[in-house]
XYZ file of N, CA and C in Angstrom:
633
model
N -122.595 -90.083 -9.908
C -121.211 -89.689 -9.666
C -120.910 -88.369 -10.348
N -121.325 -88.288 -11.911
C -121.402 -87.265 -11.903
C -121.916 -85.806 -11.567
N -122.651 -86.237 -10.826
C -123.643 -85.182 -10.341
C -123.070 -84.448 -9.244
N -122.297 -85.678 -9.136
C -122.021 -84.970 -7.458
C -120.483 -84.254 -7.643
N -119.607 -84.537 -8.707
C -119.047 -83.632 -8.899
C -118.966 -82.634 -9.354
N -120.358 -82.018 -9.943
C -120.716 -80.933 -10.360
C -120.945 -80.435 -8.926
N -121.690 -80.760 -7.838
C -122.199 -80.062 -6.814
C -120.678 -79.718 -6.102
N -119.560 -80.582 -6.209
C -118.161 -80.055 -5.281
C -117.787 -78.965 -6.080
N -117.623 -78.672 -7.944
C -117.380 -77.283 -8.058
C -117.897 -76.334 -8.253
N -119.726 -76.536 -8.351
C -120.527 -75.773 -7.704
C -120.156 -74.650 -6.424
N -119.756 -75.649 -5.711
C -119.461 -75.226 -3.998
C -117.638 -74.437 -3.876
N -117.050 -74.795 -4.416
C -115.804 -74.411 -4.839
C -115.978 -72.824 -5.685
N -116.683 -72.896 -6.310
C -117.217 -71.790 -7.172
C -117.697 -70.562 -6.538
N -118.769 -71.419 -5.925
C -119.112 -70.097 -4.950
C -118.796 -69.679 -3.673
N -117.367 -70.333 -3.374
C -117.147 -69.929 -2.168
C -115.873 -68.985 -2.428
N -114.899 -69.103 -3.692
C -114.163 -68.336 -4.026
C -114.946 -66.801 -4.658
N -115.943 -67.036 -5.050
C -116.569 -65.633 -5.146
C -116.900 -64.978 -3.862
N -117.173 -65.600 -3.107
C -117.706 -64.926 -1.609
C -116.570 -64.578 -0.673
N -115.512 -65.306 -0.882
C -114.455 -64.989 -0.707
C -113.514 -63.726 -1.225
N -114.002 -63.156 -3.018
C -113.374 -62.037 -3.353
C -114.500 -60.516 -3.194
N -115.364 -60.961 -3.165
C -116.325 -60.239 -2.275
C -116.499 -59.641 -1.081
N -115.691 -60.289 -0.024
C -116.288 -59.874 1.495
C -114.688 -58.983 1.467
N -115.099 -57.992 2.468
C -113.932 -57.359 2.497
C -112.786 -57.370 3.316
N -111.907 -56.771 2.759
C -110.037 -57.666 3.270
C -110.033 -57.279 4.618
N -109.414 -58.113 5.465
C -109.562 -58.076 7.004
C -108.586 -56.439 6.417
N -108.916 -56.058 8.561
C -108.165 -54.419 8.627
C -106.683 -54.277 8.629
N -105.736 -55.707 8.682
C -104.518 -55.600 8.604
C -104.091 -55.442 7.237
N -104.843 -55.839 6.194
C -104.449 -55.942 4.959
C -104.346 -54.679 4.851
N -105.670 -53.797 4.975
C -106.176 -52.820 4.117
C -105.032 -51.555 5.191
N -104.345 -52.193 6.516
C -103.485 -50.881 6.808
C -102.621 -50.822 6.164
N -101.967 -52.225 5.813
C -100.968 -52.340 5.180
C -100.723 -51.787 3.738
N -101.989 -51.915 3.171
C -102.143 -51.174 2.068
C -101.617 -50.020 1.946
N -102.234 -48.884 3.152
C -102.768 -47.589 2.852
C -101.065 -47.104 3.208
N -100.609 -48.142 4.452
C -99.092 -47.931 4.976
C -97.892 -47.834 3.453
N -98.109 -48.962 2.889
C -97.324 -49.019 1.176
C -97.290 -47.562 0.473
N -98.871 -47.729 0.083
C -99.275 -46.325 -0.654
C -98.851 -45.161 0.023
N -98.331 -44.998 1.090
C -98.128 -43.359 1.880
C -96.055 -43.657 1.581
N -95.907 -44.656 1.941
C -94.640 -45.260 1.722
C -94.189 -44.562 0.374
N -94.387 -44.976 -0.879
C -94.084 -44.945 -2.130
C -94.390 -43.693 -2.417
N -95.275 -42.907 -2.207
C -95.441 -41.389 -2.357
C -94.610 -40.745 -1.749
N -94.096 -40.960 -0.510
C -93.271 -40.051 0.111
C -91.673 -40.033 -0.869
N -91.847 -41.451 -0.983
C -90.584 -41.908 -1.738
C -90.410 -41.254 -2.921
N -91.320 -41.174 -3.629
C -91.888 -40.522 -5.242
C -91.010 -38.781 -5.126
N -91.388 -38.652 -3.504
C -91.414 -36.819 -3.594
C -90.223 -36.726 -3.449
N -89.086 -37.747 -2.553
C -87.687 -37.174 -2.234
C -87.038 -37.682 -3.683
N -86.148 -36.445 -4.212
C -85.379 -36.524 -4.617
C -83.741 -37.552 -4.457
N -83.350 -38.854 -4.789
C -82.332 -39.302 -3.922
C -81.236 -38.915 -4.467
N -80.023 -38.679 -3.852
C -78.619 -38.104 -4.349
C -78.110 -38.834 -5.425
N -77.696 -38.738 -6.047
C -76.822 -39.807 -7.280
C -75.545 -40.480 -6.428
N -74.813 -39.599 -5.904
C -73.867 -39.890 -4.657
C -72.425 -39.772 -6.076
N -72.696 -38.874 -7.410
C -71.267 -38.594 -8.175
C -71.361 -37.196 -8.040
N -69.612 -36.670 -7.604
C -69.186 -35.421 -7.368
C -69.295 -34.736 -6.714
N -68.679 -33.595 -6.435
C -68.744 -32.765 -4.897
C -69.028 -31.408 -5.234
N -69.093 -30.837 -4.107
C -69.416 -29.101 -4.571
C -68.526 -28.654 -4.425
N -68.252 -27.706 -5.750
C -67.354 -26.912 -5.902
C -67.293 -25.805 -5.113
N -66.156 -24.856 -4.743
C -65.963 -23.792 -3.813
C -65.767 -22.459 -4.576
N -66.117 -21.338 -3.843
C -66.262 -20.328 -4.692
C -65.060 -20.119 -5.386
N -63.917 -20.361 -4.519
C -62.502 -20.476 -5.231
C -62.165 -21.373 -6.686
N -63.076 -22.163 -6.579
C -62.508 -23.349 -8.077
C -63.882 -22.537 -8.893
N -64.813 -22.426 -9.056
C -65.758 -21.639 -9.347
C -65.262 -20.305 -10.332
N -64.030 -19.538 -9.598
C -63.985 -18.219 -9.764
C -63.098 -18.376 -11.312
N -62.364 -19.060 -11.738
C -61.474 -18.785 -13.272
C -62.967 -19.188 -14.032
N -63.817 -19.477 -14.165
C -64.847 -20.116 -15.126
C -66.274 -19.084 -15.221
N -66.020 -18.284 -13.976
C -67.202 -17.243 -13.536
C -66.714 -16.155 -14.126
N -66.570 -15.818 -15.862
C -65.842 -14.412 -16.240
C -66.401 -14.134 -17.343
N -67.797 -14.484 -17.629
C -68.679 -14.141 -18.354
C -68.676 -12.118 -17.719
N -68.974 -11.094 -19.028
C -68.862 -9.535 -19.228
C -70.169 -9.781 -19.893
N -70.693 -8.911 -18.894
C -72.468 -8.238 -19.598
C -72.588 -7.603 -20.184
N -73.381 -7.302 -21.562
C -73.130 -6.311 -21.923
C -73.263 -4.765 -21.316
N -73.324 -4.829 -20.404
C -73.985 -3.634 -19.552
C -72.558 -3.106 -18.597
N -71.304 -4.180 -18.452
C -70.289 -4.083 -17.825
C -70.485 -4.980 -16.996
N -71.220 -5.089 -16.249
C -71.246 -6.587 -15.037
C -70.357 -7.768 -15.081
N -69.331 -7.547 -14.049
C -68.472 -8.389 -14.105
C -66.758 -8.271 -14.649
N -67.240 -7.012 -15.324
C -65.431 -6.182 -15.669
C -64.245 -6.171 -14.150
N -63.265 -6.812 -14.751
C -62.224 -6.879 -13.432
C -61.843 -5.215 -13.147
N -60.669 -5.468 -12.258
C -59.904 -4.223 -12.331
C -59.332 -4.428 -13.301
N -58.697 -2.980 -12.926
C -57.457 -2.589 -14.039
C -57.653 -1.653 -15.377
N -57.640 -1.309 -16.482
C -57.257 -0.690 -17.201
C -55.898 -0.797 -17.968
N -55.964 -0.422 -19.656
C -55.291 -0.255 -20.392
C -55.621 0.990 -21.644
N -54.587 1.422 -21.979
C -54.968 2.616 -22.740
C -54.469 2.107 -24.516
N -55.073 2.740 -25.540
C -54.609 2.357 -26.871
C -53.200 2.267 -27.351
N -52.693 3.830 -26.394
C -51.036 3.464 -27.010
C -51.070 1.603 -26.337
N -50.874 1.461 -25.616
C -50.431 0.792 -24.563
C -50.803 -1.106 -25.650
N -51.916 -0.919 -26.625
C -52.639 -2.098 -26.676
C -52.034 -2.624 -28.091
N -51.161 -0.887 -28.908
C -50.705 -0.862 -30.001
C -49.915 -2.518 -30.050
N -48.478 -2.208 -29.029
C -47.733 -3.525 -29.068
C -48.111 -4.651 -28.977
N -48.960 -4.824 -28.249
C -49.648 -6.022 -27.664
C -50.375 -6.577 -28.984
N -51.144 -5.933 -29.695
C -52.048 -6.145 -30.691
C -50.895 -6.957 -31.859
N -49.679 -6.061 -31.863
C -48.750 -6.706 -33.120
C -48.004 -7.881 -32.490
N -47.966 -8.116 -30.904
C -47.533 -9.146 -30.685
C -48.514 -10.508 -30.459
N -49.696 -9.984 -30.580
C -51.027 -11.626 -29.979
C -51.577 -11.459 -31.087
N -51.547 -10.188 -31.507
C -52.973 -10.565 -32.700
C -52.996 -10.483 -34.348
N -51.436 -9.719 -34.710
C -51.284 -9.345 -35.655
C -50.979 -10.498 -36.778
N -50.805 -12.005 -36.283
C -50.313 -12.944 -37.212
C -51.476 -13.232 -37.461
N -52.190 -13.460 -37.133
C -53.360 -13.850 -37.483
C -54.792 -12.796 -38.184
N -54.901 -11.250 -38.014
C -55.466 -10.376 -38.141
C -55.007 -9.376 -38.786
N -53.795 -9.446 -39.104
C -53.269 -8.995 -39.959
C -52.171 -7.165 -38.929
N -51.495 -6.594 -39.653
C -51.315 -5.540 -39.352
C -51.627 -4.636 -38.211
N -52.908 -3.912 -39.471
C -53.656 -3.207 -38.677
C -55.096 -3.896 -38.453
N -55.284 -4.946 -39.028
C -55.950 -5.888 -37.960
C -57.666 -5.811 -39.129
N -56.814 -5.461 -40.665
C -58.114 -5.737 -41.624
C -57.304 -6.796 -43.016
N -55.942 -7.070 -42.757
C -55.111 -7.927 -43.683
C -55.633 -9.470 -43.578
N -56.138 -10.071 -42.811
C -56.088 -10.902 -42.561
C -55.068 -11.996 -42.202
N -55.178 -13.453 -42.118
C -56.225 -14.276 -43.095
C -57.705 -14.508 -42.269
N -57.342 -14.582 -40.367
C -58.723 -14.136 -39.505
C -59.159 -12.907 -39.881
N -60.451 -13.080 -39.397
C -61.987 -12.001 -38.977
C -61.233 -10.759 -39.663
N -61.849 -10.121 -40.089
C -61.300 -8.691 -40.493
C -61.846 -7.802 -39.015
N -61.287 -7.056 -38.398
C -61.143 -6.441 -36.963
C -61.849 -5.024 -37.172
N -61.652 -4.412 -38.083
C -61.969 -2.922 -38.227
C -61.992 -2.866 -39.717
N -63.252 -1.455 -40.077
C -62.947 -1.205 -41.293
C -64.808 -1.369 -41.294
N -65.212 -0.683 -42.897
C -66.690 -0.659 -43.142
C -66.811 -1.804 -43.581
N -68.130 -1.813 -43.317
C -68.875 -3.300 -44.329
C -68.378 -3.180 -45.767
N -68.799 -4.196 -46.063
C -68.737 -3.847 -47.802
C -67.609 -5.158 -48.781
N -68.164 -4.747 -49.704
C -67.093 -5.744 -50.516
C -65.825 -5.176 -51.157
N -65.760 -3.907 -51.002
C -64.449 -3.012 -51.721
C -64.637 -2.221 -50.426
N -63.344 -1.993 -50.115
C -62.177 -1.140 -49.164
C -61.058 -0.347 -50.164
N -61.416 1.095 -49.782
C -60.077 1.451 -50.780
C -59.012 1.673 -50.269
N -58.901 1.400 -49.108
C -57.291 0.972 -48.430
C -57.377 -0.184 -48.077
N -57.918 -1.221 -49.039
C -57.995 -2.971 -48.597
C -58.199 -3.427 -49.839
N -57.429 -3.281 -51.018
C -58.036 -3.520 -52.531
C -57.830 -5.176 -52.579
N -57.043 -5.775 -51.852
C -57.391 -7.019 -51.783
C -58.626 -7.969 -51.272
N -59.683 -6.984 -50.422
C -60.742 -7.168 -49.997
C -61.950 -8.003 -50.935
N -61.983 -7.693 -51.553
C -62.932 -7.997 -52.645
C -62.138 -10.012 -52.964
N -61.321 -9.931 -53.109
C -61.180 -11.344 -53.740
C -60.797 -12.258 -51.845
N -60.625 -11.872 -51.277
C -60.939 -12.611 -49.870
C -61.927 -13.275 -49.252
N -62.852 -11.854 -49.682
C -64.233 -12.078 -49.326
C -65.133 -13.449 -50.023
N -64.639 -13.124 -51.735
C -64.771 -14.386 -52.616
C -64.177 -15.846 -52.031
N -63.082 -15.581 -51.440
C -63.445 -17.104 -50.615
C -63.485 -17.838 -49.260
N -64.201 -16.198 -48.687
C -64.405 -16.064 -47.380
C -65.123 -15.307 -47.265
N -66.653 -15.739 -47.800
C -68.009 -15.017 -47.964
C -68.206 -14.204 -46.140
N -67.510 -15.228 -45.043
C -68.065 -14.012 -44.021
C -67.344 -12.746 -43.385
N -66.072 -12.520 -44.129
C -65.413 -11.566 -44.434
C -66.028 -10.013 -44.439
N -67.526 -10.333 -45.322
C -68.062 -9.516 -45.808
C -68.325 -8.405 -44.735
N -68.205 -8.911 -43.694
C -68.282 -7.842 -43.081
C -67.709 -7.709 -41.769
N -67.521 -6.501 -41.052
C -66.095 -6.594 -39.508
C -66.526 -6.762 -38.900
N -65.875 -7.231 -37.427
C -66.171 -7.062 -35.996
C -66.569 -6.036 -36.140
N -65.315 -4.438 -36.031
C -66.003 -3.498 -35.515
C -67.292 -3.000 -36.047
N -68.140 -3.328 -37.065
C -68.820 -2.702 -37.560
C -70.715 -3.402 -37.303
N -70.085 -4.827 -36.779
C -71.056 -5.833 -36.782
C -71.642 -6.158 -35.060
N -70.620 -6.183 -34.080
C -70.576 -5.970 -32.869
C -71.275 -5.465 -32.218
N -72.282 -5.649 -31.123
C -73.393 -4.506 -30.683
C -72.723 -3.374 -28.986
N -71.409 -4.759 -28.829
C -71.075 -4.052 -27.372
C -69.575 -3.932 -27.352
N -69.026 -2.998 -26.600
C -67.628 -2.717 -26.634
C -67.378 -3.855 -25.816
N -68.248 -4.010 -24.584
C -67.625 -5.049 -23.261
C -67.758 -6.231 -23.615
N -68.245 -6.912 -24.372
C -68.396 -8.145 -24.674
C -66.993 -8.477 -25.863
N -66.522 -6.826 -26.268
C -65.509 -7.511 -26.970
C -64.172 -7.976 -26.136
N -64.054 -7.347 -24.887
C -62.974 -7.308 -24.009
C -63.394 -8.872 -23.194
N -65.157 -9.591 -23.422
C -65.302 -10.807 -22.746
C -64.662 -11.788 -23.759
N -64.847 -11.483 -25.128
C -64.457 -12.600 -25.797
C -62.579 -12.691 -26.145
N -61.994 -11.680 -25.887
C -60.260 -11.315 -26.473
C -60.006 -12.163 -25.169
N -60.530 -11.347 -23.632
C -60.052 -12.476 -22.451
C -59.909 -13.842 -22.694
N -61.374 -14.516 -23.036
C -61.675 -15.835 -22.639
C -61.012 -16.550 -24.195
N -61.164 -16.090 -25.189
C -61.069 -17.176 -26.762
C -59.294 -16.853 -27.357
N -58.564 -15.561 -26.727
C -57.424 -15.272 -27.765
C -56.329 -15.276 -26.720
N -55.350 -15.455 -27.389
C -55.002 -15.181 -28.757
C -55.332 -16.959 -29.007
N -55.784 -17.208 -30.228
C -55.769 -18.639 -30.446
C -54.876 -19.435 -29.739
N -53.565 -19.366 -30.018
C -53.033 -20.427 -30.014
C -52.496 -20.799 -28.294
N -52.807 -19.519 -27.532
C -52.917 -19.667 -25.755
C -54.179 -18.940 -25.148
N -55.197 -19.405 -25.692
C -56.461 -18.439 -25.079
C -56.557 -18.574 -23.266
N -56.634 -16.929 -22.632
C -57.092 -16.657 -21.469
C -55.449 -16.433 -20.932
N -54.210 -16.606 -21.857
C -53.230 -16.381 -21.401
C -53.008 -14.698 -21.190
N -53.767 -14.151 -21.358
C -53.758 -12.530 -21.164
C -53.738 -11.892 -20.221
N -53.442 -10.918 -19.147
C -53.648 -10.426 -17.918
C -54.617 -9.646 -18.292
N -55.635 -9.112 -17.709
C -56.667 -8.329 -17.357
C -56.348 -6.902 -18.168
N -55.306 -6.362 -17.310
C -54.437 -5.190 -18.381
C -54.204 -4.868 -19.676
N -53.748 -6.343 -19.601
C -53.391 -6.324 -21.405
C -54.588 -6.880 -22.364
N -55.768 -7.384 -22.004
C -57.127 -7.485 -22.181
C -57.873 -6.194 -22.573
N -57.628 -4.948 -21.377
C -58.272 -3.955 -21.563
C -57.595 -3.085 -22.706
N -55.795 -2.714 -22.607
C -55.308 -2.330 -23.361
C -55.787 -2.808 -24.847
N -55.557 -3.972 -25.139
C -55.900 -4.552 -27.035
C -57.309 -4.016 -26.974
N -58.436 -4.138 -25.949
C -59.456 -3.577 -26.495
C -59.772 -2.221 -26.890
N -58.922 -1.051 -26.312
C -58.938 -0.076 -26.494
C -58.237 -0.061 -28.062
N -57.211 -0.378 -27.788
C -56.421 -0.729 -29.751
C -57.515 -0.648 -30.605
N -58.277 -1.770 -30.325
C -59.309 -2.378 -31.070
C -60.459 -1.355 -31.756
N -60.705 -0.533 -30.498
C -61.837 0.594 -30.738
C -61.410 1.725 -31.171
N -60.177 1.808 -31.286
C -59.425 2.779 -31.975
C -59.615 2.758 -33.347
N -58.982 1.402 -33.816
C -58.927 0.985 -34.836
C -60.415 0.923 -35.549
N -61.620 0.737 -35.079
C -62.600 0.750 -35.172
C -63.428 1.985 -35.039
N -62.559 3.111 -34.918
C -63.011 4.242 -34.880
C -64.071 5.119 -33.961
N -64.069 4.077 -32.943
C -65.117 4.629 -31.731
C -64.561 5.297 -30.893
N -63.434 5.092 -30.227
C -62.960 5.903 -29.401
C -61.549 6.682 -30.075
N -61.063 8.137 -29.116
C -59.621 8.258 -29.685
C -58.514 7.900 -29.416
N -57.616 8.394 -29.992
C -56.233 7.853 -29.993
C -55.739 7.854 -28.022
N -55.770 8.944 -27.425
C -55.742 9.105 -25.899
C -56.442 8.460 -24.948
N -57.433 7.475 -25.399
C -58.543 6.707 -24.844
C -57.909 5.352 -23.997
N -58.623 5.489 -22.734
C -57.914 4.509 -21.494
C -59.295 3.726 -21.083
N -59.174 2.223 -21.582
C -60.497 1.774 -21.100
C -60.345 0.737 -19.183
N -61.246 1.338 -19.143
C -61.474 0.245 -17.734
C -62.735 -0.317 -17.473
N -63.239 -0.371 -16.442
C -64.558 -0.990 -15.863
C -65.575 0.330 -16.044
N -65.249 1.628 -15.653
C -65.899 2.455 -16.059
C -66.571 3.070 -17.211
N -64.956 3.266 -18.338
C -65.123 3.960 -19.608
C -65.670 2.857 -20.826
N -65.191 1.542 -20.544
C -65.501 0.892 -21.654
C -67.193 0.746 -21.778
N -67.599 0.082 -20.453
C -69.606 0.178 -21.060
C -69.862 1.342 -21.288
N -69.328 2.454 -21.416
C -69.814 3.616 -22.136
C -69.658 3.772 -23.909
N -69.210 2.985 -24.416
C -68.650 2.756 -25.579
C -69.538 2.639 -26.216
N -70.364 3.520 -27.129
C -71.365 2.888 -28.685
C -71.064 3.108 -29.396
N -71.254 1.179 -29.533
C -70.832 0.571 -31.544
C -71.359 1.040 -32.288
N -70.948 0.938 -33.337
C -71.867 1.368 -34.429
C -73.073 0.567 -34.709
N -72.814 -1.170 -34.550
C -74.052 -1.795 -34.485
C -75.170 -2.117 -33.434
N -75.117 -1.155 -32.006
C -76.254 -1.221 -31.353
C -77.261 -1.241 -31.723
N -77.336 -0.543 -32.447
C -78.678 0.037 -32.826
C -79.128 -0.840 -33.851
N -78.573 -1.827 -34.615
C -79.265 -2.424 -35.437
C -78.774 -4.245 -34.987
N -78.967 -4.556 -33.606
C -78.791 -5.594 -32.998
C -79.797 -5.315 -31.892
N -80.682 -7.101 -31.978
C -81.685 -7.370 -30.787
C -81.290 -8.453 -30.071
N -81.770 -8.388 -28.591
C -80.899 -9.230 -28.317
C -81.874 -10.586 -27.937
N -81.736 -11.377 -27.931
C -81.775 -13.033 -27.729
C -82.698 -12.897 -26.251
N -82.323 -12.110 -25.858
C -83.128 -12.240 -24.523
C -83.327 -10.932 -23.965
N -84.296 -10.703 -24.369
C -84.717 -9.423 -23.897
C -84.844 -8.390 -22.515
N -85.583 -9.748 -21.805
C -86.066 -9.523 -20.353
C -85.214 -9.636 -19.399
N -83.428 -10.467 -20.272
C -82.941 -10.992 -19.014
C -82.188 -9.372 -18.379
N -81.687 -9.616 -17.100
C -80.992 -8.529 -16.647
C -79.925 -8.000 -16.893
């Protein structure tokens, strides 16, 4: 008796081996190859998420106002320094002081340094406003990037509330005050990328290659 149930899983034994052995009929193996072409194709398409829509060049356009340093992207219009004088004591002067080196913000114009001798308060500011130490105008590598950042960041307390005009005007103020351009100086899309800071030349930029 026992013998003979050794010979039934004997036979059981080797018929499931001969069985994983012989090869899979041709429906299996299309079905296979059908899956595998299936799931690859699938692999390659990208599928939509199906959240949010495309925006139009119109909703696009208040957010697209990035200034190159090169000028790329300057609106119309123009403003001249007289013109940026008022403007400057009305957006920028509480905060920048005056003539725009009083503080208690950024000191605007004026040399590096820790003593100013028309800023004798300079020195103890700086003490507790180590980055004081030194100005926009003096630190800055581009005139146009200053007219990108007054647009888009100021005046603090309503940033981008500025018209284009009065954007270009404070920047001309600005470079006045900063001693790059003169007092008669009218900046626009033209005159302002012509403007060199004093710190071009000792500013690299982040991206060299880009355009």
């Amino acid at each position: 008796m026992h013998k003979r149930w050794q010979e039934v899983a004997f036979t059981l034994l080797w018929s499931a081996l001969g069985a994983a052995a012989a090869p899979a009929p041709a429906s299996v193996h299309a079905s296979a190859v059908h899956r595998t072409a299936r799931d690859a194709n699938a692999r390659s398409i990208v599928a939509p998420i199906g959240l949010g829509v495309p925006l139009s060049a119109a909703q696009l356009a208040p957010y697209a106002i990035t200034i190159f340093p090169d000028g790329r992207n300057l609106p119309p219009g123009q403003g001249s320094v007289a013109q940026g004088a008022p403007l400057f004591q009305l957006h920028c002067a509480g905060c920048h002081g005056a003539t725009g080196i009083e503080g208690p913000a950024a000191r605007l114009a004026g040399s590096d340094g820790f003593v100013g001798w028309n800023d004798p308060l300079r020195v103890l500011r700086i003490m507790k406003h180590p980055l004081l130490v030194q100005s926009v105008g003096a630190r800055w590598p581009y005139a146009t990037t200053i007219f990108d950042y007054v647009r888009r960041a100021m005046p603090y307390h309503a940033p981008k509330s500025l018209q284009d005009d009065e954007v270009y005007a404070i920047t001309a103020h600005l470079l006045h005050r900063m001693g790059v351009v003169q007092a008669g100086a009218v900046m626009n899309a033209t005159t302002l990328p012509q403007v060199i800071m004093p710190a071009r030349g000792h500013s690299v930029s982040a991206w060299p290659n880009s355009p």
